[in-house]
Each structure stands twice: as C-alpha cells, then as structure tokens.
Tab-separated table of C-alpha atoms in Angstrom:
chain	number	residue	atom	x	y	z
A	1	UNK	CA	-54.607	-7.514	23.231
A	2	UNK	CA	-53.668	-3.806	23.297
A	3	UNK	CA	-50.074	-2.967	24.291
A	4	UNK	CA	-49.476	-1.274	27.612
A	5	UNK	CA	-49.104	2.408	26.676
A	6	UNK	CA	-46.753	3.176	29.607
A	7	UNK	CA	-44.304	0.450	28.548
A	8	UNK	CA	-44.479	1.541	24.894
A	9	UNK	CA	-43.829	5.192	25.817
A	10	UNK	CA	-40.914	4.164	28.054
A	11	UNK	CA	-39.372	2.038	25.257
A	12	UNK	CA	-39.762	4.825	22.684
A	13	UNK	CA	-38.210	7.383	25.014
A	14	UNK	CA	-35.163	5.177	25.529
A	15	UNK	CA	-34.842	4.724	21.767
A	16	UNK	CA	-35.069	8.459	21.225
A	17	UNK	CA	-32.389	9.116	23.807
A	18	UNK	CA	-30.111	6.578	22.189
A	19	UNK	CA	-30.684	8.221	18.784
A	20	UNK	CA	-29.957	11.674	20.247
A	21	UNK	CA	-26.769	10.335	21.804
A	22	UNK	CA	-25.702	8.948	18.423
A	23	UNK	CA	-26.426	12.270	16.723
A	24	UNK	CA	-24.428	14.174	19.335
A	25	UNK	CA	-21.497	11.793	18.853
A	26	UNK	CA	-21.661	12.241	15.059
A	27	UNK	CA	-21.743	16.048	15.336
A	28	UNK	CA	-18.806	16.067	17.759
A	29	UNK	CA	-16.826	13.848	15.383
A	30	UNK	CA	-17.616	16.122	12.447
A	31	UNK	CA	-16.585	19.135	14.501
A	32	UNK	CA	-13.193	17.598	15.224
A	33	UNK	CA	-12.676	16.626	11.592
A	34	UNK	CA	-13.814	20.046	10.367
A	35	UNK	CA	-10.795	21.680	12.054
A	36	UNK	CA	-8.607	20.210	9.315
A	37	UNK	CA	-8.661	22.274	6.122
A	38	UNK	CA	-8.338	20.331	2.839
A	39	UNK	CA	-7.387	22.212	-0.324
A	40	UNK	CA	-6.740	21.345	-3.959
A	41	UNK	CA	-3.575	23.172	-5.009
A	42	UNK	CA	-1.354	23.425	-8.076
A	43	UNK	CA	2.429	23.405	-8.008
A	44	UNK	CA	4.655	25.897	-9.751
A	45	UNK	CA	5.098	25.267	-13.482
A	46	UNK	CA	7.370	22.256	-13.979
A	47	UNK	CA	9.025	20.964	-17.154
A	48	UNK	CA	10.660	17.776	-18.366
A	49	UNK	CA	11.606	16.041	-21.592
A	50	UNK	CA	9.215	13.615	-23.258
A	51	UNK	CA	9.034	11.707	-26.534
A	52	UNK	CA	6.046	11.633	-28.886
A	53	UNK	CA	5.276	7.916	-28.995
A	54	UNK	CA	2.151	7.941	-31.146
A	55	UNK	CA	-0.293	10.237	-32.911
A	56	UNK	CA	-3.897	9.066	-33.223
A	57	UNK	CA	-6.550	10.511	-35.515
A	58	UNK	CA	-10.133	9.267	-35.626
A	59	UNK	CA	-12.225	10.847	-38.393
A	60	UNK	CA	-15.721	12.065	-37.690
A	61	UNK	CA	-18.478	9.592	-38.396
A	62	UNK	CA	-22.143	10.048	-39.138
A	63	UNK	CA	-24.614	7.238	-39.415
A	64	UNK	CA	-28.289	6.842	-40.201
A	65	UNK	CA	-30.104	3.631	-39.444
A	66	UNK	CA	-33.627	2.331	-39.654
A	67	UNK	CA	-34.763	0.621	-36.469
A	68	UNK	CA	-37.857	-0.959	-35.019
A	69	UNK	CA	-38.672	1.231	-31.977
A	70	UNK	CA	-40.036	-1.835	-30.175
A	71	UNK	CA	-36.487	-3.263	-30.099
A	72	UNK	CA	-34.500	-0.032	-29.688
A	73	UNK	CA	-33.168	-0.160	-26.147
A	74	UNK	CA	-30.673	2.669	-26.680
A	75	UNK	CA	-33.380	5.328	-26.275
A	76	UNK	CA	-31.762	7.386	-29.005
A	77	UNK	CA	-33.790	10.280	-30.394
A	78	UNK	CA	-34.998	9.806	-33.917
A	79	UNK	CA	-37.774	10.398	-36.417
A	80	UNK	CA	-40.752	8.059	-36.069
A	81	UNK	CA	-41.911	6.954	-39.545
A	82	UNK	CA	-44.555	4.500	-38.379
A	83	UNK	CA	-45.406	2.374	-35.352
A	84	UNK	CA	-42.641	-0.073	-36.176
A	85	UNK	CA	-40.070	1.997	-38.086
A	86	UNK	CA	-37.967	5.012	-37.132
A	87	UNK	CA	-34.767	6.677	-38.343
A	88	UNK	CA	-31.920	7.143	-35.865
A	89	UNK	CA	-28.968	9.446	-36.465
A	90	UNK	CA	-25.633	9.487	-34.639
A	91	UNK	CA	-22.621	11.779	-34.966
A	92	UNK	CA	-19.114	11.110	-33.614
A	93	UNK	CA	-16.755	14.117	-33.847
A	94	UNK	CA	-13.184	13.724	-35.080
A	95	UNK	CA	-10.509	13.192	-32.434
A	96	UNK	CA	-6.837	14.169	-32.398
A	97	UNK	CA	-4.608	12.638	-29.737
A	98	UNK	CA	-0.886	12.648	-29.043
A	99	UNK	CA	0.729	10.024	-26.813
A	100	UNK	CA	3.819	11.138	-24.868
A	101	UNK	CA	6.282	9.107	-22.794
A	102	UNK	CA	8.130	10.840	-19.956
A	103	UNK	CA	9.599	9.873	-16.579
A	104	UNK	CA	6.068	9.543	-15.116
A	105	UNK	CA	5.010	7.060	-17.814
A	106	UNK	CA	2.766	7.541	-20.840
A	107	UNK	CA	-0.016	10.088	-21.103
A	108	UNK	CA	-2.411	11.241	-23.820
A	109	UNK	CA	-3.296	14.796	-24.780
A	110	UNK	CA	-6.409	15.235	-26.929
A	111	UNK	CA	-5.787	18.622	-28.557
A	112	UNK	CA	-5.642	19.234	-32.288
A	113	UNK	CA	-3.057	22.014	-31.804
A	114	UNK	CA	-0.653	19.555	-30.123
A	115	UNK	CA	-1.400	16.806	-32.682
A	116	UNK	CA	-0.597	19.178	-35.580
A	117	UNK	CA	2.654	20.414	-34.029
A	118	UNK	CA	4.630	17.176	-33.585
A	119	UNK	CA	5.591	13.942	-35.352
A	120	UNK	CA	6.175	10.515	-33.847
A	121	UNK	CA	9.696	10.295	-32.399
A	122	UNK	CA	10.002	14.029	-31.664
A	123	UNK	CA	11.659	14.904	-28.362
A	124	UNK	CA	9.788	17.713	-26.653
A	125	UNK	CA	9.850	19.709	-23.439
A	126	UNK	CA	6.528	19.353	-21.635
A	127	UNK	CA	5.344	21.983	-19.154
A	128	UNK	CA	2.808	20.977	-16.535
A	129	UNK	CA	1.645	21.489	-12.978
A	130	UNK	CA	1.103	18.881	-10.287
A	131	UNK	CA	-2.371	18.905	-8.749
A	132	UNK	CA	-2.206	18.109	-5.031
A	133	UNK	CA	-4.707	17.523	-2.249
A	134	UNK	CA	-3.198	19.183	0.816
A	135	UNK	CA	-4.387	19.090	4.421
A	136	UNK	CA	-3.760	22.017	6.789
A	137	UNK	CA	-4.361	22.407	10.511
A	138	UNK	CA	-3.136	24.584	13.368
A	139	UNK	CA	-1.099	21.853	15.039
A	140	UNK	CA	1.001	24.123	17.283
A	141	UNK	CA	-1.851	26.412	18.412
A	142	UNK	CA	-0.350	29.665	17.089
A	143	UNK	CA	-3.404	30.518	14.957
A	144	UNK	CA	-1.619	29.672	11.689
A	145	UNK	CA	-2.505	26.505	9.777
A	146	UNK	CA	0.495	24.376	8.827
A	147	UNK	CA	0.552	21.813	6.029
A	148	UNK	CA	0.036	18.322	7.456
A	149	UNK	CA	0.163	16.352	4.211
A	150	UNK	CA	0.149	16.741	0.449
A	151	UNK	CA	-0.673	14.033	-2.080
A	152	UNK	CA	-0.345	14.337	-5.872
A	153	UNK	CA	-3.731	13.482	-7.390
A	154	UNK	CA	-3.054	14.462	-11.001
A	155	UNK	CA	-1.168	16.539	-13.532
A	156	UNK	CA	-2.323	19.568	-15.529
A	157	UNK	CA	-0.643	19.552	-18.963
A	158	UNK	CA	0.116	23.095	-20.093
A	159	UNK	CA	2.120	22.866	-23.325
A	160	UNK	CA	4.907	21.154	-25.236
A	161	UNK	CA	7.672	22.566	-27.426
A	162	UNK	CA	10.382	20.896	-29.485
A	163	UNK	CA	13.428	20.208	-27.337
A	164	UNK	CA	16.657	21.927	-28.392
A	165	UNK	CA	19.063	19.553	-30.126
C-alpha cells in the first residue's frame, strides 16, 4: 500500500537532475544572447515635403446620466442617490488633429499648435527622426561592438513649416 521510499527518492533525484540540467541550459543560452547589445536610437533630423490632407476637430463633450447601479457594468464613478439610482458624469476633452501625406504614407499629428498653423492643401516641410532598434556585438573580437542590424520601428515628428513656393 505504501510506496517504496527508496524508489520514490531515486525517481525524485532523477527529476531534480533533469530540472537542473534544463536550468543550466537556459542560463547558458541567456548568457550567449546577452552578449548582443540592443539599443533604441534616433537618426539625425530628417526633412521631407508633405501635404496637409485633412484637419479634424472634435469638440469637448460632457454628459450626465442617471443609471441603475445594478445594471451599470462600466464601473464608472458617480454619485449614489439611492439603492437603484446614481448619477454618472463623463468628460471628453477636445481634440485637434492634422493628417499629412508624405512619401511614407499618411500620418496624424494630434497637436493644437500644428492644427492652428495649416489649412487643408498646404504643402509643408516636415522634420522628423527615425526611431531604430539596433543590435551591436563584438563580432571581430577587437573589444569594440559593431552594428549588426538596424530596423526602423517608428518616426518621431518634430515640426512642420510651410514649404517655400
């Protein structure tokens, strides 16, 4: 009825050794991977022409509503008037967006200062930086890490000005 303790101990020891072997393999793998240095970098400031395709303004909105808290699944904060009635308030701030089209495609900038500066159809010069994920490693053994790869992962919009005519 009771298990043989010697067999159980022998089985557990083998399992532990296998687990230790797996851990050692994982740590060695991480050590080899850790030699590669990954960095997020920005390019020099770049510029190109773009056209203002659209300007979008959404006014701020405020709403009050009476709800039955037993059926309010939004978990919004509110003022409880009774067991089955509460007042919920929500506020949506105004939004200003400008849609540009350039050689990379279309992109949206949500800044009031940009929205106020341009009209639809304006040709502008956009300044930006490329955001890259770069990998470095000492591949020739001289103690200096060389760039192995670089991939553009995004763009950082800096500014836009009217293009000279």
